[in-house]
């Protein structure tokens, strides 16, 4: 186990440096990219803090649409399998899976949840507004 | 191009076209931005029998020789000319280029103002502009849509609908193809949206000049409102409702609370567009194009991130745009559920 600071604390430190030091001492392109970089690090912090909860919820939603499946134990395997299940879902939608009103309603509810979780990470202001 | 080359070539070009006895070219400056196009500003002092005149001009050219991949880019001078002749608020076109630089180029007069969308939405000095812009845009758009194919043989190379197919089909197919080519991971919301578009393809046969990128960011404005509609390279023949739908796309509101370009009420905009001689507004078709527009921007966010993923660009900005796809998915869900504003 690594010592403190945690990943979250280190990301916070670098994001703060970019925002408070680099941005205040630069203009133009560097200033803009420092802002983007600081925002990216803040986004990474939110992703790391929420990912277990979000991926678990997405898995459960896919269970409801594609059928029950036990989730892989390791994080990497879970992520790889989620990608495959989403590929499966995308292919089914392309073939008319959601033309049925009942399926469409359940699918929209699932997509609302997963896209909202993505926004909580990538654009919390929009997520709070929605 | 190098400044010295532009300075020399442009001086003789302006002298020939203006028929002035002498031309002094000053303040030649290349503007930043736009890898697909070089834009330079210049002041040309003309001396002739009729007296003296100063042209505050813009010189636009392709960065490399060859035929541009987009017909709208090669024809930008003719597009602006056709729009100018209909009374659209555009920079005044001066002269289309010849072959002296080995690349396509043309000149137009500078218009005052700036184009950054967020500045119009938030700028304290732009309160009056925000009030004026919707009607000005509606009027210019109605006039763009008066440009007819039959009257403009020079614009025939622009892409258009495939005969015998719905007007929208070529465009939906085009973005679906680039989505399937580009996307590194599955997007169920996009699949749902593409299916909806195929199932709700409008059958209207209105066909006219479509600007193709009519949105905040491509309008020059100042305190007095609209000064010029710019960036014509995506122009094509198609359904006039497409421009109305694209103008309402969420990302082009730059945080503004109103649907049309962030500053205009939807119904008031439609009324102003019709009053200025535009096509009768088919609200359902506008929604179709608005949904298509959100999807189109969503596909573009993926393509931009792919430029980073495959190593074509190292830009952190491009990389992070990949995480903006979710915003377009959210808006697509709103529109698919009939909850758009």
Tab-separated table of C-alpha atoms in Angstrom:
chain	number	residue	atom	x	y	z
A	1	UNK	CA	0.000	0.000	0.000
A	2	UNK	CA	1.256	3.433	-0.933
A	3	UNK	CA	1.728	6.177	1.618
A	4	UNK	CA	-0.288	9.377	1.740
A	5	UNK	CA	-0.968	11.529	-0.193
A	6	UNK	CA	-3.600	9.435	-1.947
A	7	UNK	CA	-4.145	9.564	-5.715
A	8	UNK	CA	-7.024	11.964	-5.116
A	9	UNK	CA	-4.855	14.235	-2.987
A	10	UNK	CA	-2.035	14.258	-5.555
A	11	UNK	CA	-4.406	15.062	-8.410
A	12	UNK	CA	-5.831	17.870	-6.312
A	13	UNK	CA	-2.333	19.292	-5.780
A	14	UNK	CA	-1.450	19.277	-9.497
A	15	UNK	CA	-4.848	20.674	-10.519
A	16	UNK	CA	-4.358	23.484	-8.005
A	17	UNK	CA	-0.866	24.258	-9.336
A	18	UNK	CA	-2.188	24.501	-12.909
A	19	UNK	CA	-5.116	26.669	-11.865
A	20	UNK	CA	-3.475	28.955	-9.294
A	21	UNK	CA	0.112	29.243	-10.577
A	22	UNK	CA	0.315	28.376	-14.272
A	23	UNK	CA	-2.911	30.105	-15.278
A	24	UNK	CA	-2.191	33.311	-13.392
A	25	UNK	CA	1.259	33.585	-15.006
A	26	UNK	CA	0.404	32.766	-18.602
A	27	UNK	CA	-1.760	34.054	-21.437
A	28	UNK	CA	-3.150	32.736	-24.690
A	29	UNK	CA	-2.664	29.117	-25.683
A	30	UNK	CA	-0.698	28.000	-22.592
A	31	UNK	CA	-3.216	29.657	-20.277
A	32	UNK	CA	-6.086	27.976	-22.098
A	33	UNK	CA	-4.445	24.544	-22.060
A	34	UNK	CA	-3.569	24.936	-18.376
A	35	UNK	CA	-7.254	25.538	-17.695
A	36	UNK	CA	-8.225	22.495	-19.763
A	37	UNK	CA	-5.588	20.367	-17.988
A	38	UNK	CA	-6.722	21.459	-14.531
A	39	UNK	CA	-10.318	20.631	-15.465
A	40	UNK	CA	-9.239	17.218	-16.771
A	41	UNK	CA	-7.540	16.414	-13.448
A	42	UNK	CA	-10.650	17.451	-11.503
A	43	UNK	CA	-12.674	15.200	-13.811
A	44	UNK	CA	-10.310	12.302	-13.104
A	45	UNK	CA	-10.811	12.826	-9.353
A	46	UNK	CA	-14.587	12.605	-9.794
A	47	UNK	CA	-14.246	9.512	-11.973
A	48	UNK	CA	-12.052	7.715	-9.450
A	49	UNK	CA	-14.389	8.634	-6.609
A	50	UNK	CA	-17.530	7.443	-8.425
A	51	UNK	CA	-16.427	4.652	-10.702
A	52	UNK	CA	-17.314	1.659	-8.566
A	53	UNK	CA	-20.788	3.006	-7.911
A	54	UNK	CA	-21.309	4.039	-11.568
A	55	UNK	CA	-20.043	0.831	-13.160
A	56	UNK	CA	-22.082	-1.256	-10.709
A	57	UNK	CA	-25.217	0.665	-11.599
A	58	UNK	CA	-24.527	0.321	-15.327
A	59	UNK	CA	-24.028	-3.441	-14.903
A	60	UNK	CA	-27.351	-3.787	-13.086
A	61	UNK	CA	-29.121	-1.761	-15.781
A	62	UNK	CA	-27.700	-3.996	-18.513
A	63	UNK	CA	-28.833	-7.055	-16.518
A	64	UNK	CA	-32.380	-5.705	-16.743
A	65	UNK	CA	-32.159	-5.325	-20.531
A	66	UNK	CA	-29.894	-8.176	-21.657
A	67	UNK	CA	-30.462	-10.768	-18.902
A	68	UNK	CA	-28.747	-11.522	-15.608
A	69	UNK	CA	-25.009	-12.137	-15.564
A	70	UNK	CA	-22.666	-12.258	-12.611
A	71	UNK	CA	-20.182	-9.405	-12.614
A	72	UNK	CA	-16.446	-10.222	-12.884
A	73	UNK	CA	-14.584	-9.720	-9.631
A	74	UNK	CA	-11.626	-7.687	-10.892
A	75	UNK	CA	-12.078	-4.103	-11.961
A	76	UNK	CA	-10.307	-4.571	-15.324
A	77	UNK	CA	-12.433	-7.587	-16.227
A	78	UNK	CA	-15.586	-5.732	-15.201
A	79	UNK	CA	-14.703	-2.812	-17.444
A	80	UNK	CA	-13.822	-5.072	-20.398
A	81	UNK	CA	-17.064	-7.023	-20.044
A	82	UNK	CA	-19.114	-3.816	-19.722
A	83	UNK	CA	-17.658	-2.658	-23.028
A	84	UNK	CA	-18.722	-5.933	-24.677
A	85	UNK	CA	-22.205	-5.771	-23.176
A	86	UNK	CA	-22.612	-2.185	-24.418
A	87	UNK	CA	-21.467	-3.305	-27.870
A	88	UNK	CA	-24.119	-6.021	-27.714
A	89	UNK	CA	-26.766	-3.492	-26.643
A	90	UNK	CA	-25.767	-1.034	-29.395
A	91	UNK	CA	-26.011	-3.786	-32.022
A	92	UNK	CA	-29.448	-4.833	-30.779
A	93	UNK	CA	-30.750	-1.252	-30.882
A	94	UNK	CA	-29.491	-0.939	-34.463
A	95	UNK	CA	-31.475	-4.097	-35.301
A	96	UNK	CA	-34.731	-2.764	-33.844
A	97	UNK	CA	-34.601	-4.018	-30.229
A	98	UNK	CA	-36.122	-0.759	-28.955
A	99	UNK	CA	-38.955	-0.487	-31.486
A	100	UNK	CA	-41.144	-2.234	-28.913
A	101	UNK	CA	-42.675	0.404	-26.615
A	102	UNK	CA	-42.034	-1.491	-23.378
A	103	UNK	CA	-38.395	-2.192	-24.209
A	104	UNK	CA	-37.970	1.395	-25.381
A	105	UNK	CA	-39.231	2.745	-22.049
A	106	UNK	CA	-36.880	0.532	-20.044
A	107	UNK	CA	-33.975	1.288	-22.369
A	108	UNK	CA	-34.497	5.056	-22.076
A	109	UNK	CA	-34.577	4.800	-18.276
A	110	UNK	CA	-31.303	2.841	-18.312
A	111	UNK	CA	-29.645	5.299	-20.705
A	112	UNK	CA	-30.832	8.273	-18.629
A	113	UNK	CA	-29.112	6.763	-15.597
A	114	UNK	CA	-25.836	5.875	-17.298
A	115	UNK	CA	-25.509	9.152	-19.236
A	116	UNK	CA	-26.319	11.106	-16.065
A	117	UNK	CA	-23.550	9.219	-14.267
A	118	UNK	CA	-21.168	10.161	-17.099
A	119	UNK	CA	-22.170	13.816	-16.694
A	120	UNK	CA	-21.584	13.701	-12.924
A	121	UNK	CA	-17.953	13.023	-13.881
A	122	UNK	CA	-17.532	15.125	-17.036
A	123	UNK	CA	-19.881	18.062	-16.455
A	124	UNK	CA	-21.215	18.242	-12.878
A	125	UNK	CA	-22.912	21.609	-13.498
A	126	UNK	CA	-25.029	20.106	-16.269
A	127	UNK	CA	-25.685	16.961	-14.211
A	128	UNK	CA	-26.942	19.062	-11.282
A	129	UNK	CA	-29.154	21.058	-13.624
A	130	UNK	CA	-30.675	17.988	-15.271
B	1	UNK	CA	2.365	31.115	-47.169
B	2	UNK	CA	5.177	33.514	-46.276
B	3	UNK	CA	4.235	37.139	-45.603
B	4	UNK	CA	6.616	38.456	-48.292
B	5	UNK	CA	4.998	36.258	-50.942
B	6	UNK	CA	1.487	37.381	-49.946
B	7	UNK	CA	2.602	41.032	-49.775
B	8	UNK	CA	3.993	41.000	-53.312
B	9	UNK	CA	1.313	38.869	-54.961
B	10	UNK	CA	-1.594	40.578	-53.256
B	11	UNK	CA	-0.311	44.070	-54.134
B	12	UNK	CA	-0.236	43.276	-57.851
B	13	UNK	CA	-3.556	41.393	-57.612
B	14	UNK	CA	-5.330	44.392	-56.031
B	15	UNK	CA	-3.758	46.772	-58.564
B	16	UNK	CA	-5.003	44.691	-61.517
B	17	UNK	CA	-8.499	44.135	-60.090
B	18	UNK	CA	-9.053	47.712	-58.910
B	19	UNK	CA	-7.449	49.301	-61.970
B	20	UNK	CA	-5.756	51.805	-59.637
B	21	UNK	CA	-2.556	53.530	-60.793
B	22	UNK	CA	-0.749	52.606	-57.585
B	23	UNK	CA	-1.422	50.345	-54.616
B	24	UNK	CA	0.340	50.445	-51.276
B	25	UNK	CA	-0.352	47.394	-49.116
B	26	UNK	CA	0.089	47.779	-45.347
B	27	UNK	CA	-0.596	45.987	-42.080
B	28	UNK	CA	-0.571	42.497	-43.578
B	29	UNK	CA	-1.181	40.196	-40.588
B	30	UNK	CA	-2.014	36.517	-40.477
B	31	UNK	CA	-4.847	35.725	-38.050
B	32	UNK	CA	-4.435	32.721	-35.769
B	33	UNK	CA	-6.654	29.681	-35.868
B	34	UNK	CA	-8.099	27.603	-38.671
B	35	UNK	CA	-5.688	24.897	-39.808
B	36	UNK	CA	-7.902	24.297	-42.821
B	37	UNK	CA	-7.592	27.879	-44.023
B	38	UNK	CA	-5.213	30.831	-43.845
B	39	UNK	CA	-6.807	34.204	-43.134
B	40	UNK	CA	-4.843	37.478	-43.439
B	41	UNK	CA	-5.919	41.059	-42.866
B	42	UNK	CA	-4.531	43.955	-44.925
B	43	UNK	CA	-5.035	47.635	-45.713
B	44	UNK	CA	-4.690	48.546	-49.378
B	45	UNK	CA	-4.236	52.233	-50.191
B	46	UNK	CA	-5.362	52.831	-53.779
B	47	UNK	CA	-4.333	55.841	-55.831
B	48	UNK	CA	-6.027	56.515	-59.159
B	49	UNK	CA	-7.529	59.140	-61.439
B	50	UNK	CA	-10.728	59.192	-59.423
B	51	UNK	CA	-8.846	59.890	-56.184
B	52	UNK	CA	-7.654	57.818	-53.254
B	53	UNK	CA	-9.357	54.963	-51.415
B	54	UNK	CA	-8.375	52.591	-48.629
B	55	UNK	CA	-9.654	49.022	-48.647
B	56	UNK	CA	-9.664	47.270	-45.282
B	57	UNK	CA	-9.526	43.734	-46.551
B	58	UNK	CA	-9.359	40.047	-45.761
B	59	UNK	CA	-7.312	37.590	-47.819
B	60	UNK	CA	-8.388	33.931	-47.478
B	61	UNK	CA	-6.403	31.102	-49.010
B	62	UNK	CA	-5.903	27.360	-48.827
B	63	UNK	CA	-2.747	26.352	-46.987
B	64	UNK	CA	-1.696	23.863	-49.683
B	65	UNK	CA	-2.116	23.606	-53.474
B	66	UNK	CA	-4.655	21.244	-54.954
B	67	UNK	CA	-8.393	20.884	-55.146
B	68	UNK	CA	-10.056	21.384	-51.731
B	69	UNK	CA	-11.906	18.303	-50.477
B	70	UNK	CA	-14.986	20.411	-49.719
B	71	UNK	CA	-16.613	22.107	-52.742
B	72	UNK	CA	-17.916	24.820	-50.407
B	73	UNK	CA	-14.364	25.888	-49.669
B	74	UNK	CA	-13.384	26.271	-53.315
B	75	UNK	CA	-16.608	28.198	-53.898
B	76	UNK	CA	-16.523	30.394	-50.776
B	77	UNK	CA	-16.177	33.614	-52.803
B	78	UNK	CA	-19.162	32.699	-54.985
B	79	UNK	CA	-21.218	31.711	-51.923
B	80	UNK	CA	-20.566	35.033	-50.196
B	81	UNK	CA	-21.281	36.842	-53.482
B	82	UNK	CA	-24.622	35.055	-53.927
B	83	UNK	CA	-25.533	35.832	-50.300
B	84	UNK	CA	-24.426	39.479	-50.643
B	85	UNK	CA	-26.601	39.886	-53.740
B	86	UNK	CA	-29.639	38.663	-51.732
B	87	UNK	CA	-28.946	41.167	-48.947
B	88	UNK	CA	-27.570	38.702	-46.390
B	89	UNK	CA	-25.341	40.368	-43.772
B	90	UNK	CA	-21.949	39.086	-44.975
B	91	UNK	CA	-18.529	40.658	-45.521
B	92	UNK	CA	-18.573	42.406	-48.909
B	93	UNK	CA	-16.881	40.122	-51.435
B	94	UNK	CA	-14.176	41.916	-53.428
B	95	UNK	CA	-12.469	39.635	-55.966
B	96	UNK	CA	-12.126	35.910	-56.489
B	97	UNK	CA	-8.523	34.794	-56.838
B	98	UNK	CA	-6.609	33.634	-59.913
B	99	UNK	CA	-3.700	31.192	-60.171
B	100	UNK	CA	-0.873	33.483	-59.097
B	101	UNK	CA	-0.272	31.775	-55.721
B	102	UNK	CA	-0.875	28.186	-56.815
B	103	UNK	CA	-3.591	27.901	-54.119
B	104	UNK	CA	-7.263	28.922	-54.093
B	105	UNK	CA	-7.784	32.413	-52.639
B	106	UNK	CA	-10.173	35.357	-52.611
B	107	UNK	CA	-10.536	38.783	-51.008
B	108	UNK	CA	-13.357	40.490	-49.146
B	109	UNK	CA	-13.825	43.588	-47.002
B	110	UNK	CA	-13.290	43.305	-43.236
B	111	UNK	CA	-16.315	43.630	-40.984
B	112	UNK	CA	-16.018	44.962	-37.415
B	113	UNK	CA	-16.636	42.873	-34.331
B	114	UNK	CA	-15.785	39.433	-33.028
B	115	UNK	CA	-17.191	35.912	-33.316
B	116	UNK	CA	-16.669	34.103	-29.978
B	117	UNK	CA	-20.072	32.724	-28.965
B	118	UNK	CA	-19.585	32.847	-25.202
B	119	UNK	CA	-18.725	36.548	-25.409
B	120	UNK	CA	-22.067	37.395	-27.006
B	121	UNK	CA	-23.912	35.398	-24.340
B	122	UNK	CA	-22.056	36.875	-21.346
B	123	UNK	CA	-20.535	40.198	-22.427
B	124	UNK	CA	-21.968	43.156	-20.479
B	125	UNK	CA	-21.456	45.403	-23.492
B	126	UNK	CA	-23.594	43.129	-25.669
B	127	UNK	CA	-26.993	43.556	-23.991
B	128	UNK	CA	-28.415	45.438	-26.961
B	129	UNK	CA	-26.751	43.023	-29.400
B	130	UNK	CA	-28.431	40.050	-27.665
B	131	UNK	CA	-31.772	41.773	-28.178
B	132	UNK	CA	-31.116	42.544	-31.866
B	133	UNK	CA	-29.320	39.406	-33.037
B	134	UNK	CA	-32.260	36.953	-33.266
B	135	UNK	CA	-34.230	39.026	-35.761
B	136	UNK	CA	-31.082	39.916	-37.709
B	137	UNK	CA	-30.176	36.234	-37.982
B	138	UNK	CA	-33.722	35.296	-38.981
B	139	UNK	CA	-33.644	37.896	-41.736
B	140	UNK	CA	-30.249	36.844	-43.080
B	141	UNK	CA	-31.226	33.175	-42.977
B	142	UNK	CA	-34.438	33.835	-44.922
B	143	UNK	CA	-32.324	35.596	-47.570
B	144	UNK	CA	-29.760	32.786	-47.751
B	145	UNK	CA	-32.667	30.457	-48.460
B	146	UNK	CA	-33.670	32.595	-51.453
B	147	UNK	CA	-30.548	31.469	-53.311
B	148	UNK	CA	-31.855	28.918	-55.803
B	149	UNK	CA	-29.932	26.261	-57.650
B	150	UNK	CA	-31.404	27.176	-61.043
B	151	UNK	CA	-30.134	30.755	-60.783
B	152	UNK	CA	-26.569	29.839	-59.769
B	153	UNK	CA	-24.764	27.523	-62.182
B	154	UNK	CA	-21.450	28.520	-60.542
B	155	UNK	CA	-22.650	26.832	-57.319
B	156	UNK	CA	-23.654	23.535	-58.951
B	157	UNK	CA	-20.591	21.649	-57.645
B	158	UNK	CA	-21.971	21.979	-54.082
B	159	UNK	CA	-23.220	18.659	-52.705
B	160	UNK	CA	-26.960	18.084	-52.625
B	161	UNK	CA	-29.647	15.462	-52.096
B	162	UNK	CA	-29.562	12.263	-54.118
B	163	UNK	CA	-32.433	12.272	-56.655
B	164	UNK	CA	-35.260	9.963	-55.638
B	165	UNK	CA	-34.198	9.922	-51.965
B	166	UNK	CA	-35.415	12.045	-49.035
B	167	UNK	CA	-33.403	15.290	-48.811
B	168	UNK	CA	-32.046	14.353	-45.386
B	169	UNK	CA	-30.906	10.844	-46.244
B	170	UNK	CA	-27.521	11.674	-47.774
B	171	UNK	CA	-26.598	13.711	-44.703
B	172	UNK	CA	-27.732	11.170	-42.128
B	173	UNK	CA	-25.897	8.428	-44.050
B	174	UNK	CA	-22.788	10.571	-44.261
B	175	UNK	CA	-22.569	11.161	-40.480
B	176	UNK	CA	-23.538	7.586	-39.696
B	177	UNK	CA	-20.672	6.381	-41.903
B	178	UNK	CA	-18.144	8.628	-40.174
B	179	UNK	CA	-19.522	7.558	-36.773
B	180	UNK	CA	-19.103	3.859	-37.607
B	181	UNK	CA	-15.629	4.524	-38.978
B	182	UNK	CA	-14.408	6.677	-36.090
B	183	UNK	CA	-15.946	5.440	-32.872
B	184	UNK	CA	-13.625	3.464	-30.625
B	185	UNK	CA	-16.452	2.338	-28.312
B	186	UNK	CA	-20.194	1.663	-28.511
B	187	UNK	CA	-22.756	4.440	-27.980
B	188	UNK	CA	-26.260	3.022	-27.422
B	189	UNK	CA	-27.780	6.547	-27.365
B	190	UNK	CA	-26.347	7.282	-30.813
B	191	UNK	CA	-27.738	3.993	-32.153
B	192	UNK	CA	-31.168	4.945	-30.844
B	193	UNK	CA	-30.860	8.401	-32.415
B	194	UNK	CA	-29.731	7.078	-35.825
B	195	UNK	CA	-32.627	4.624	-35.836
B	196	UNK	CA	-35.069	7.418	-34.969
B	197	UNK	CA	-33.678	9.578	-37.791
B	198	UNK	CA	-34.061	6.757	-40.334
B	199	UNK	CA	-37.622	6.122	-39.161
B	200	UNK	CA	-38.608	9.807	-39.166
B	201	UNK	CA	-36.919	10.988	-42.354
B	202	UNK	CA	-38.909	13.997	-43.651
B	203	UNK	CA	-40.265	13.627	-47.167
B	204	UNK	CA	-40.463	17.346	-47.947
B	205	UNK	CA	-38.856	18.367	-51.197
B	206	UNK	CA	-38.014	21.996	-50.378
B	207	UNK	CA	-34.484	22.370	-51.651
B	208	UNK	CA	-32.414	25.517	-51.488
B	209	UNK	CA	-29.014	26.843	-50.463
B	210	UNK	CA	-28.232	25.739	-46.900
B	211	UNK	CA	-25.392	27.493	-45.059
B	212	UNK	CA	-24.612	24.241	-43.248
B	213	UNK	CA	-22.864	25.766	-40.212
B	214	UNK	CA	-25.252	28.595	-39.289
B	215	UNK	CA	-24.554	28.943	-35.573
B	216	UNK	CA	-23.124	31.182	-32.886
B	217	UNK	CA	-19.352	31.185	-33.442
B	218	UNK	CA	-19.775	31.741	-37.177
B	219	UNK	CA	-21.362	35.182	-36.807
B	220	UNK	CA	-19.352	38.385	-36.506
B	221	UNK	CA	-21.084	40.761	-34.084
B	222	UNK	CA	-20.477	43.978	-32.178
B	223	UNK	CA	-22.591	46.222	-29.912
B	224	UNK	CA	-24.965	46.779	-32.836
B	225	UNK	CA	-25.561	43.064	-33.344
B	226	UNK	CA	-24.868	40.980	-36.450
B	227	UNK	CA	-22.058	42.214	-38.719
B	228	UNK	CA	-21.405	39.209	-40.924
B	229	UNK	CA	-22.258	35.551	-41.469
B	230	UNK	CA	-18.943	33.751	-42.067
B	231	UNK	CA	-17.493	30.250	-42.637
B	232	UNK	CA	-19.377	29.044	-45.687
B	233	UNK	CA	-17.367	25.922	-46.407
B	234	UNK	CA	-20.101	23.470	-45.367
B	235	UNK	CA	-22.723	25.076	-47.639
B	236	UNK	CA	-24.805	22.678	-49.743
B	237	UNK	CA	-28.198	22.205	-51.387
B	238	UNK	CA	-30.790	20.839	-49.008
B	239	UNK	CA	-33.742	21.366	-46.684
B	240	UNK	CA	-33.882	24.975	-45.382
B	241	UNK	CA	-35.166	23.644	-42.035
B	242	UNK	CA	-31.694	22.160	-41.507
B	243	UNK	CA	-30.185	25.593	-40.755
B	244	UNK	CA	-32.990	26.341	-38.251
B	245	UNK	CA	-32.431	23.037	-36.433
B	246	UNK	CA	-28.640	23.467	-36.300
B	247	UNK	CA	-29.056	26.966	-34.840
B	248	UNK	CA	-31.017	25.436	-31.929
B	249	UNK	CA	-28.415	22.756	-31.057
B	250	UNK	CA	-27.676	22.876	-27.329
B	251	UNK	CA	-23.901	23.233	-27.616
B	252	UNK	CA	-24.290	26.291	-29.878
B	253	UNK	CA	-26.166	28.157	-27.138
B	254	UNK	CA	-22.902	28.562	-25.190
B	255	UNK	CA	-24.825	28.478	-21.925
B	256	UNK	CA	-27.453	30.977	-23.121
B	257	UNK	CA	-30.955	30.287	-21.808
B	258	UNK	CA	-32.814	30.731	-25.111
B	259	UNK	CA	-32.969	27.972	-27.726
B	260	UNK	CA	-32.008	29.936	-30.865
B	261	UNK	CA	-28.273	30.706	-30.728
B	262	UNK	CA	-28.667	31.041	-26.950
B	263	UNK	CA	-30.416	34.419	-27.321
B	264	UNK	CA	-33.611	33.910	-29.351
B	265	UNK	CA	-37.054	32.574	-28.466
B	266	UNK	CA	-38.003	29.703	-30.778
B	267	UNK	CA	-41.443	30.880	-31.934
B	268	UNK	CA	-40.419	34.528	-32.236
B	269	UNK	CA	-37.486	33.448	-34.384
B	270	UNK	CA	-39.705	31.366	-36.664
B	271	UNK	CA	-42.100	34.305	-37.061
B	272	UNK	CA	-39.271	36.693	-37.932
B	273	UNK	CA	-37.851	34.167	-40.427
B	274	UNK	CA	-41.213	33.757	-42.156
B	275	UNK	CA	-41.869	37.515	-42.112
B	276	UNK	CA	-38.518	38.045	-43.871
B	277	UNK	CA	-39.633	35.774	-46.714
B	278	UNK	CA	-38.300	32.438	-45.440
B	279	UNK	CA	-39.980	29.093	-46.072
B	280	UNK	CA	-43.052	28.202	-43.970
B	281	UNK	CA	-41.518	26.743	-40.788
B	282	UNK	CA	-42.292	23.055	-40.317
B	283	UNK	CA	-41.684	22.605	-36.568
B	284	UNK	CA	-41.493	18.840	-36.836
B	285	UNK	CA	-38.810	19.047	-39.486
B	286	UNK	CA	-36.869	21.611	-37.436
B	287	UNK	CA	-36.907	19.115	-34.533
B	288	UNK	CA	-35.672	16.407	-36.870
B	289	UNK	CA	-32.724	18.576	-37.871
B	290	UNK	CA	-32.112	19.690	-34.284
B	291	UNK	CA	-31.862	16.055	-33.233
B	292	UNK	CA	-29.638	15.363	-36.229
B	293	UNK	CA	-27.548	18.412	-35.304
B	294	UNK	CA	-26.940	17.247	-31.739
B	295	UNK	CA	-25.958	13.842	-33.095
B	296	UNK	CA	-23.718	15.440	-35.730
B	297	UNK	CA	-21.894	17.460	-33.054
B	298	UNK	CA	-21.680	14.297	-30.939
B	299	UNK	CA	-20.008	12.441	-33.825
B	300	UNK	CA	-17.614	15.364	-34.264
B	301	UNK	CA	-16.601	15.192	-30.563
B	302	UNK	CA	-15.724	11.525	-31.069
B	303	UNK	CA	-13.760	12.257	-34.263
B	304	UNK	CA	-11.801	15.012	-32.520
B	305	UNK	CA	-10.871	12.747	-29.631
B	306	UNK	CA	-9.827	10.068	-32.155
B	307	UNK	CA	-7.302	12.540	-33.588
B	308	UNK	CA	-5.648	12.355	-30.184
B	309	UNK	CA	-6.152	8.591	-29.743
B	310	UNK	CA	-4.419	7.705	-33.025
B	311	UNK	CA	-1.583	10.168	-32.408
B	312	UNK	CA	-2.431	12.726	-35.087
B	313	UNK	CA	-2.500	15.389	-32.384
B	314	UNK	CA	-1.057	15.651	-28.881
B	315	UNK	CA	-3.527	18.328	-27.810
B	316	UNK	CA	-5.041	17.924	-24.331
B	317	UNK	CA	-7.959	19.974	-25.619
B	318	UNK	CA	-8.782	17.438	-28.353
B	319	UNK	CA	-8.341	14.570	-25.888
B	320	UNK	CA	-10.766	16.106	-23.411
B	321	UNK	CA	-13.399	16.777	-26.097
B	322	UNK	CA	-13.953	13.005	-26.060
B	323	UNK	CA	-15.590	13.473	-22.675
B	324	UNK	CA	-18.037	16.031	-24.073
B	325	UNK	CA	-19.855	13.341	-26.046
B	326	UNK	CA	-22.007	12.653	-22.970
B	327	UNK	CA	-23.496	16.170	-23.172
B	328	UNK	CA	-24.789	15.454	-26.658
B	329	UNK	CA	-26.140	12.071	-25.496
B	330	UNK	CA	-28.071	13.803	-22.725
B	331	UNK	CA	-29.616	16.301	-25.139
B	332	UNK	CA	-30.449	13.484	-27.587
B	333	UNK	CA	-32.328	11.675	-24.819
B	334	UNK	CA	-34.279	14.885	-24.102
B	335	UNK	CA	-35.210	15.202	-27.772
B	336	UNK	CA	-36.027	11.490	-28.189
B	337	UNK	CA	-38.405	11.750	-25.228
B	338	UNK	CA	-39.980	14.959	-26.551
B	339	UNK	CA	-38.508	16.978	-23.682
B	340	UNK	CA	-36.462	19.477	-25.699
B	341	UNK	CA	-36.868	23.149	-24.809
